[in-house]
Structure formats: structure tokens, C-alpha cells
XYZ file of C-alpha atoms in Angstrom:
112
model
C -12.603 19.794 -4.024
C -11.155 16.581 -2.686
C -13.285 13.578 -1.978
C -11.865 10.350 -0.665
C -13.008 7.582 1.635
C -16.544 7.009 2.919
C -19.256 8.779 0.910
C -22.895 8.465 -0.087
C -24.276 7.761 -3.571
C -27.652 9.208 -4.461
C -29.350 7.669 -7.478
C -32.551 9.139 -8.874
C -34.329 7.282 -11.670
C -36.973 9.165 -13.643
C -38.346 9.159 -17.182
C -36.521 11.219 -19.787
C -39.794 13.015 -20.593
C -40.364 14.103 -16.971
C -40.179 17.873 -16.643
C -39.975 20.581 -13.992
C -41.309 23.984 -15.065
C -40.738 23.276 -18.749
C -37.222 21.819 -18.579
C -36.156 18.183 -18.290
C -36.302 17.012 -14.679
C -32.830 15.471 -14.914
C -31.444 18.853 -16.029
C -33.121 20.588 -13.100
C -31.654 18.062 -10.663
C -28.119 18.355 -12.089
C -28.242 22.160 -11.997
C -29.514 22.112 -8.413
C -26.721 19.689 -7.441
C -24.182 22.051 -8.992
C -25.681 25.051 -7.193
C -25.618 23.095 -3.925
C -21.871 22.587 -4.328
C -22.018 18.802 -4.535
C -18.939 16.955 -5.816
C -20.511 15.863 -9.102
C -23.528 14.521 -10.925
C -23.928 12.387 -14.036
C -26.996 11.424 -16.059
C -27.228 8.011 -17.720
C -29.889 7.219 -20.314
C -31.274 3.706 -20.173
C -31.963 1.658 -23.272
C -34.744 -0.355 -21.690
C -36.528 -0.636 -18.382
C -39.723 -0.631 -16.338
C -40.699 0.667 -12.949
C -43.678 1.001 -10.640
C -46.063 1.499 -13.582
C -44.962 -1.930 -14.913
C -44.795 -0.531 -18.467
C -41.662 -1.516 -20.428
C -39.861 1.388 -22.122
C -37.332 0.491 -24.807
C -35.233 1.890 -27.650
C -36.027 -1.048 -29.929
C -37.117 0.096 -33.385
C -40.629 -1.392 -33.263
C -41.437 0.156 -29.904
C -43.434 3.357 -29.645
C -41.969 4.238 -26.264
C -39.624 7.183 -26.059
C -39.894 7.893 -22.343
C -36.746 5.966 -21.504
C -35.370 5.716 -17.974
C -32.627 8.129 -16.948
C -30.526 7.762 -13.817
C -28.965 10.765 -12.134
C -26.022 9.640 -9.978
C -24.521 11.963 -7.373
C -21.668 11.095 -4.995
C -20.509 13.235 -2.088
C -20.181 13.094 1.670
C -23.270 11.870 3.527
C -24.409 15.161 5.070
C -24.601 17.268 1.883
C -26.252 14.387 0.025
C -28.957 14.063 2.681
C -29.638 17.807 2.579
C -29.923 17.582 -1.203
C -32.366 14.656 -1.038
C -34.685 16.801 1.069
C -34.539 19.486 -1.625
C -35.147 17.329 -4.701
C -37.432 14.545 -3.425
C -40.566 16.699 -3.915
C -39.625 17.170 -7.605
C -39.802 13.426 -8.307
C -43.492 12.696 -8.808
C -42.813 9.330 -10.493
C -39.531 7.514 -10.122
C -37.092 6.039 -7.648
C -34.658 7.604 -5.192
C -32.012 5.467 -3.502
C -29.061 6.092 -1.201
C -26.052 3.818 -0.773
C -22.850 3.976 1.207
C -19.816 3.952 -1.083
C -16.054 4.246 -0.778
C -14.424 6.867 -3.017
C -11.126 5.513 -4.267
C -10.206 8.275 -6.693
C -11.826 11.625 -7.525
C -9.732 13.766 -9.876
C -10.900 16.479 -12.264
C -9.380 17.694 -15.483
C -6.277 19.779 -15.031
C -5.684 18.435 -11.529
């Protein structure tokens, strides 16, 4: 797949302990993105953060919190991203979903 020029970035932020039918929610989202044929998806684990609940989650040793924030980032053309948002938005019971216009400068896989 080639991807260059104007695109859309979908970012979904959830807790690492959030699940969908017994599996991590971020895993479910990545697998659905793959099945939908999107250009790519990456998951980034946060070391500290807070959201709508206003509870700080952190990796610091004295903290009891382990439900750290994870961000799933997906970039593709606008139309497939919007279709995918409609599919996964109902899965996110607590979290944040954002869309942003981006410009893809380079998209090259291994062995290309």
C-alpha cells in the first residue's frame, strides 16, 4: 500500500486495563484496524496521565495505579478512517477519540 499526502490521524486513548470480551481493548482495536485494511496502527503506553475521571495514573514506584493510559494511533486516508471510527467508537466506554488532518511525508514498510 502507498500512502502519501493528505491523510487523517485517529488517536484513541484508553486505559491499559480496559477490555473487550476478555482481551485488551487496544488489542481489539488494532486487530480490527488490520482487518479493515487500514494503513497501520501503533499502540503507545503512557507513563503518567489523567483524563475525564481526574484520577492520576502513573508508573512511579510508590503509586498503586497500574491502569496506565495507552494511545492507539492510526493514519490512513480520511474516508477509511471515518468508517473505522463508526465501528470502534461504541467499544470505547471510557476514553478519548480524536481526529486530525495530517500530511504523510513518507510511508515505507520493511522490504520495500
